[in-house]
Amino acid sequence: HALFFMAEYGVMAFVLGETVRFRLPIEKCVGFTALGSALISAAVLTFAFSTEEVSLEEFIQEQVEVHVKQSAETFKAMGNDLGDQASFEKTLNRIASLLATAYPSFIFVGSLFGALLNYSVARYVWKKQPDAYPFFEEKFNTWVLQENFIWAFIASAGIVWFTSEGSLFGVGINGLIVCLAVYILQGLAIAFHFLESKSVPKFLWVLLVAFIFSQPILIGLLVGLGVFDLWADFRKLKVVEVAPQDLDED
């Protein structure tokens, strides 16, 4: 537990502090911090299970199967019909296998959201200091995702669509989950931009975020906002380059 705590918070604090000290852009501060924390966390988990009879992936799959079956038994005890039992169990096993395959992306996504939260809190506290050195110049609600990231999203979605198992499918599903998480953050940045422009109190931001993440449809809307911002530029933050000949004509 101590090693995992150090990996999750100690490494995160160290990497975040160093990236801020070098005044890297927000996406690199948060991305490098999340990557460092996730890699150390994965290494600690792998080491912890190196002496066990089952691998980490098998352990996760077993735990998921147990919890899903318990939920199914509770659902059945309430008088709900599960239909064909064999088909239902096959679906449960598929879900358990899928979650076990995707656990690396869940570790990274958890670290990603944790790193962003730590960055935001540190920025808020730092900006409250009088005559503070100009760290944390970028704001999350003005962050714009690189346009070529869409190709990673398309590639991972394509792999998941055309494969159903194997190592390639594992790469695809993990990549897709990470891409979806990144586009959720892009959607949040857009939402925060409009909340700030309308001078909405910050405590309502917290309530709104809690409500959004309790509604799958709204989470999907955030993903859509993040993806289509590539073309729509909802915040009008992208700089339009003007050719020199156009200036001469004016």
GROMACS .gro file of C-alpha atoms in nm:
model
  250
    1HIS     CA    1   0.000   0.000   0.000
    2ALA     CA    2   0.285   0.239   0.080
    3LEU     CA    3   0.450   0.175  -0.257
    4PHE     CA    4   0.124   0.224  -0.442
    5PHE     CA    5   0.058   0.549  -0.252
    6MET     CA    6   0.405   0.674  -0.345
    7ALA     CA    7   0.348   0.582  -0.709
    8GLU     CA    8   0.009   0.748  -0.722
    9TYR     CA    9   0.088   1.071  -0.538
   10GLY     CA   10   0.462   1.100  -0.479
   11VAL     CA   11   0.561   1.054  -0.843
   12MET     CA   12   0.267   1.266  -0.954
   13ALA     CA   13   0.372   1.555  -0.729
   14PHE     CA   14   0.737   1.532  -0.837
   15VAL     CA   15   0.671   1.518  -1.213
   16LEU     CA   16   0.405   1.788  -1.198
   17GLY     CA   17   0.636   2.017  -1.003
   18GLU     CA   18   0.921   1.968  -1.249
   19THR     CA   19   0.707   2.019  -1.559
   20VAL     CA   20   0.561   2.338  -1.411
   21ARG     CA   21   0.910   2.457  -1.314
   22PHE     CA   22   1.019   2.422  -1.677
   23ARG     CA   23   0.701   2.608  -1.777
   24LEU     CA   24   0.580   2.341  -2.017
   25PRO     CA   25   0.238   2.375  -2.183
   26ILE     CA   26  -0.057   2.247  -1.983
   27GLU     CA   27  -0.103   1.936  -2.200
   28LYS     CA   28   0.260   1.835  -2.140
   29CYS     CA   29   0.243   1.909  -1.767
   30VAL     CA   30  -0.068   1.697  -1.721
   31GLY     CA   31   0.027   1.434  -1.981
   32PHE     CA   32   0.380   1.368  -1.851
   33THR     CA   33   0.253   1.365  -1.493
   34ALA     CA   34  -0.020   1.114  -1.574
   35LEU     CA   35   0.217   0.898  -1.777
   36GLY     CA   36   0.480   0.889  -1.502
   37SER     CA   37   0.226   0.806  -1.233
   38ALA     CA   38   0.057   0.539  -1.448
   39LEU     CA   39   0.385   0.369  -1.541
   40ILE     CA   40   0.502   0.352  -1.181
   41SER     CA   41   0.158   0.230  -1.066
   42ALA     CA   42   0.159  -0.042  -1.333
   43ALA     CA   43   0.513  -0.144  -1.237
   44VAL     CA   44   0.419  -0.169  -0.868
   45LEU     CA   45   0.110  -0.377  -0.947
   46THR     CA   46   0.309  -0.606  -1.177
   47PHE     CA   47   0.575  -0.652  -0.910
   48ALA     CA   48   0.312  -0.721  -0.644
   49PHE     CA   49   0.163  -1.000  -0.855
   50SER     CA   50   0.495  -1.144  -0.970
   51THR     CA   51   0.499  -1.387  -0.677
   52GLU     CA   52   0.132  -1.481  -0.709
   53GLU     CA   53  -0.005  -1.785  -0.889
   54VAL     CA   54  -0.226  -1.572  -1.112
   55SER     CA   55  -0.132  -1.276  -1.327
   56LEU     CA   56  -0.267  -0.926  -1.272
   57GLU     CA   57  -0.498  -0.955  -1.573
   58GLU     CA   58  -0.636  -1.289  -1.451
   59PHE     CA   59  -0.689  -1.146  -1.103
   60ILE     CA   60  -0.880  -0.847  -1.239
   61GLN     CA   61  -1.093  -1.072  -1.459
   62GLU     CA   62  -1.177  -1.300  -1.164
   63GLN     CA   63  -1.274  -1.004  -0.945
   64VAL     CA   64  -1.492  -0.854  -1.217
   65GLU     CA   65  -1.664  -1.188  -1.276
   66VAL     CA   66  -1.739  -1.226  -0.904
   67HIS     CA   67  -1.889  -0.878  -0.873
   68VAL     CA   68  -2.088  -0.904  -1.196
   69LYS     CA   69  -2.231  -1.243  -1.097
   70GLN     CA   70  -2.326  -1.107  -0.754
   71SER     CA   71  -2.509  -0.822  -0.923
   72ALA     CA   72  -2.684  -1.067  -1.155
   73GLU     CA   73  -2.795  -1.282  -0.861
   74THR     CA   74  -2.930  -0.976  -0.683
   75PHE     CA   75  -3.109  -0.870  -1.001
   76LYS     CA   76  -3.259  -1.218  -1.038
   77ALA     CA   77  -3.362  -1.233  -0.670
   78MET     CA   78  -3.567  -0.917  -0.725
   79GLY     CA   79  -3.784  -1.114  -0.967
   80ASN     CA   80  -3.632  -0.990  -1.293
   81ASP     CA   81  -3.600  -1.234  -1.582
   82LEU     CA   82  -3.244  -1.275  -1.713
   83GLY     CA   83  -3.352  -1.475  -2.017
   84ASP     CA   84  -3.122  -1.750  -2.143
   85GLN     CA   85  -2.886  -1.824  -1.854
   86ALA     CA   86  -2.608  -1.961  -2.075
   87SER     CA   87  -2.619  -1.659  -2.303
   88PHE     CA   88  -2.624  -1.428  -2.002
   89GLU     CA   89  -2.319  -1.593  -1.846
   90LYS     CA   90  -2.136  -1.574  -2.178
   91THR     CA   91  -2.204  -1.200  -2.188
   92LEU     CA   92  -2.077  -1.163  -1.831
   93ASN     CA   93  -1.755  -1.344  -1.916
   94ARG     CA   94  -1.708  -1.122  -2.222
   95ILE     CA   95  -1.752  -0.809  -2.011
   96ALA     CA   96  -1.507  -0.938  -1.750
   97SER     CA   97  -1.250  -1.020  -2.019
   98LEU     CA   98  -1.295  -0.679  -2.180
   99LEU     CA   99  -1.244  -0.491  -1.853
  100ALA     CA  100  -0.939  -0.700  -1.769
  101THR     CA  101  -0.789  -0.626  -2.111
  102ALA     CA  102  -0.853  -0.253  -2.073
  103TYR     CA  103  -0.708  -0.212  -1.721
  104PRO     CA  104  -0.392  -0.028  -1.843
  105SER     CA  105  -0.606   0.248  -1.992
  106PHE     CA  106  -0.810   0.275  -1.672
  107ILE     CA  107  -0.488   0.326  -1.474
  108PHE     CA  108  -0.374   0.599  -1.715
  109VAL     CA  109  -0.714   0.771  -1.729
  110GLY     CA  110  -0.732   0.777  -1.350
  111SER     CA  111  -0.385   0.930  -1.337
  112LEU     CA  112  -0.483   1.177  -1.611
  113PHE     CA  113  -0.783   1.312  -1.422
  114GLY     CA  114  -0.582   1.316  -1.099
  115ALA     CA  115  -0.299   1.510  -1.263
  116LEU     CA  116  -0.540   1.766  -1.409
  117LEU     CA  117  -0.712   1.810  -1.074
  118ASN     CA  118  -0.378   1.862  -0.899
  119TYR     CA  119  -0.266   2.107  -1.169
  120SER     CA  120  -0.589   2.306  -1.137
  121VAL     CA  121  -0.574   2.322  -0.756
  122ALA     CA  122  -0.204   2.417  -0.762
  123ARG     CA  123  -0.273   2.688  -1.019
  124TYR     CA  124  -0.561   2.830  -0.814
  125VAL     CA  125  -0.352   2.843  -0.495
  126TRP     CA  126  -0.047   2.984  -0.676
  127LYS     CA  127  -0.244   3.263  -0.842
  128LYS     CA  128  -0.372   3.372  -0.500
  129GLN     CA  129  -0.017   3.452  -0.387
  130PRO     CA  130   0.088   3.820  -0.416
  131ASP     CA  131   0.368   3.888  -0.665
  132ALA     CA  132   0.386   3.520  -0.759
  133TYR     CA  133   0.635   3.410  -1.025
  134PRO     CA  134   0.452   3.365  -1.359
  135PHE     CA  135   0.394   2.990  -1.346
  136PHE     CA  136   0.064   2.834  -1.459
  137GLU     CA  137   0.008   3.091  -1.731
  138GLU     CA  138  -0.226   2.865  -1.929
  139LYS     CA  139  -0.584   2.802  -1.826
  140PHE     CA  140  -0.757   2.470  -1.875
  141ASN     CA  141  -1.063   2.628  -2.038
  142THR     CA  142  -0.846   2.771  -2.319
  143TRP     CA  143  -0.666   2.444  -2.387
  144VAL     CA  144  -0.699   2.324  -2.748
  145LEU     CA  145  -0.620   1.964  -2.838
  146GLN     CA  146  -0.381   1.908  -3.128
  147GLU     CA  147  -0.574   1.844  -3.448
  148ASN     CA  148  -0.375   1.534  -3.548
  149PHE     CA  149  -0.495   1.355  -3.232
  150ILE     CA  150  -0.810   1.269  -3.426
  151TRP     CA  151  -0.610   1.010  -3.620
  152ALA     CA  152  -0.530   0.821  -3.300
  153PHE     CA  153  -0.901   0.819  -3.221
  154ILE     CA  154  -0.993   0.695  -3.570
  155ALA     CA  155  -0.720   0.429  -3.570
  156SER     CA  156  -0.809   0.288  -3.228
  157ALA     CA  157  -1.182   0.286  -3.309
  158GLY     CA  158  -1.107   0.108  -3.636
  159ILE     CA  159  -0.902  -0.160  -3.463
  160VAL     CA  160  -1.181  -0.224  -3.211
  161TRP     CA  161  -1.439  -0.237  -3.491
  162PHE     CA  162  -1.252  -0.486  -3.709
  163THR     CA  163  -1.101  -0.709  -3.438
  164SER     CA  164  -1.260  -0.883  -3.143
  165GLU     CA  165  -0.971  -1.042  -2.954
  166GLY     CA  166  -0.596  -1.076  -2.937
  167SER     CA  167  -0.313  -0.833  -2.876
  168LEU     CA  168  -0.420  -0.596  -3.152
  169PHE     CA  169  -0.766  -0.567  -2.998
  170GLY     CA  170  -0.604  -0.494  -2.661
  171VAL     CA  171  -0.407  -0.208  -2.816
  172GLY     CA  172  -0.720  -0.075  -2.984
  173ILE     CA  173  -0.950  -0.085  -2.682
  174ASN     CA  174  -0.692   0.075  -2.454
  175GLY     CA  175  -0.619   0.345  -2.711
  176LEU     CA  176  -0.989   0.410  -2.765
  177ILE     CA  177  -1.057   0.454  -2.393
  178VAL     CA  178  -0.767   0.698  -2.359
  179CYS     CA  179  -0.885   0.895  -2.664
  180LEU     CA  180  -1.239   0.914  -2.528
  181ALA     CA  181  -1.105   1.041  -2.194
  182VAL     CA  182  -0.899   1.309  -2.370
  183TYR     CA  183  -1.200   1.424  -2.570
  184ILE     CA  184  -1.406   1.433  -2.251
  185LEU     CA  185  -1.147   1.672  -2.108
  186GLN     CA  186  -1.162   1.880  -2.426
  187GLY     CA  187  -1.539   1.895  -2.390
  188LEU     CA  188  -1.503   2.000  -2.026
  189ALA     CA  189  -1.263   2.278  -2.130
  190ILE     CA  190  -1.526   2.406  -2.374
  191ALA     CA  191  -1.799   2.391  -2.109
  192PHE     CA  192  -1.580   2.572  -1.854
  193HIS     CA  193  -1.499   2.841  -2.111
  194PHE     CA  194  -1.867   2.927  -2.155
  195LEU     CA  195  -1.933   2.905  -1.780
  196GLU     CA  196  -1.656   3.155  -1.717
  197SER     CA  197  -1.774   3.383  -1.997
  198LYS     CA  198  -2.118   3.394  -1.832
  199SER     CA  199  -1.965   3.457  -1.485
  200VAL     CA  200  -2.124   3.145  -1.339
  201PRO     CA  201  -2.015   3.092  -0.973
  202LYS     CA  202  -1.745   2.829  -0.930
  203PHE     CA  203  -1.945   2.615  -0.688
  204LEU     CA  204  -2.202   2.565  -0.964
  205TRP     CA  205  -1.921   2.434  -1.184
  206VAL     CA  206  -1.862   2.156  -0.933
  207LEU     CA  207  -2.232   2.069  -0.922
  208LEU     CA  208  -2.250   2.070  -1.301
  209VAL     CA  209  -1.950   1.838  -1.336
  210ALA     CA  210  -2.096   1.599  -1.078
  211PHE     CA  211  -2.427   1.598  -1.265
  212ILE     CA  212  -2.260   1.544  -1.604
  213PHE     CA  213  -2.061   1.244  -1.485
  214SER     CA  214  -2.375   1.088  -1.340
  215GLN     CA  215  -2.543   1.094  -1.682
  216PRO     CA  216  -2.392   0.878  -1.960
  217ILE     CA  217  -2.573   1.082  -2.226
  218LEU     CA  218  -2.405   1.403  -2.106
  219ILE     CA  219  -2.066   1.230  -2.101
  220GLY     CA  220  -2.128   1.136  -2.463
  221LEU     CA  221  -2.217   1.500  -2.532
  222LEU     CA  222  -1.880   1.606  -2.388
  223VAL     CA  223  -1.704   1.363  -2.620
  224GLY     CA  224  -1.899   1.505  -2.913
  225LEU     CA  225  -1.807   1.861  -2.816
  226GLY     CA  226  -1.441   1.764  -2.792
  227VAL     CA  227  -1.436   1.588  -3.129
  228PHE     CA  228  -1.633   1.846  -3.327
  229ASP     CA  229  -1.436   2.135  -3.180
  230LEU     CA  230  -1.174   2.032  -3.437
  231TRP     CA  231  -1.396   2.180  -3.707
  232ALA     CA  232  -1.640   2.408  -3.522
  233ASP     CA  233  -1.389   2.588  -3.296
  234PHE     CA  234  -1.666   2.665  -3.046
  235ARG     CA  235  -1.448   2.904  -2.842
  236LYS     CA  236  -1.299   3.081  -3.146
  237LEU     CA  237  -0.947   3.031  -3.011
  238LYS     CA  238  -0.773   2.910  -3.325
  239VAL     CA  239  -0.558   3.167  -3.497
  240VAL     CA  240  -0.639   3.220  -3.865
  241GLU     CA  241  -0.323   3.279  -4.064
  242VAL     CA  242  -0.350   3.558  -4.322
  243ALA     CA  243  -0.136   3.529  -4.634
  244PRO     CA  244   0.093   3.830  -4.703
  245GLN     CA  245  -0.071   3.893  -5.042
  246ASP     CA  246  -0.406   3.932  -4.869
  247LEU     CA  247  -0.259   4.205  -4.649
  248ASP     CA  248  -0.113   4.380  -4.954
  249GLU     CA  249  -0.450   4.380  -5.127
  250ASP     CA  250  -0.611   4.543  -4.823
   0.00000   0.00000   0.00000
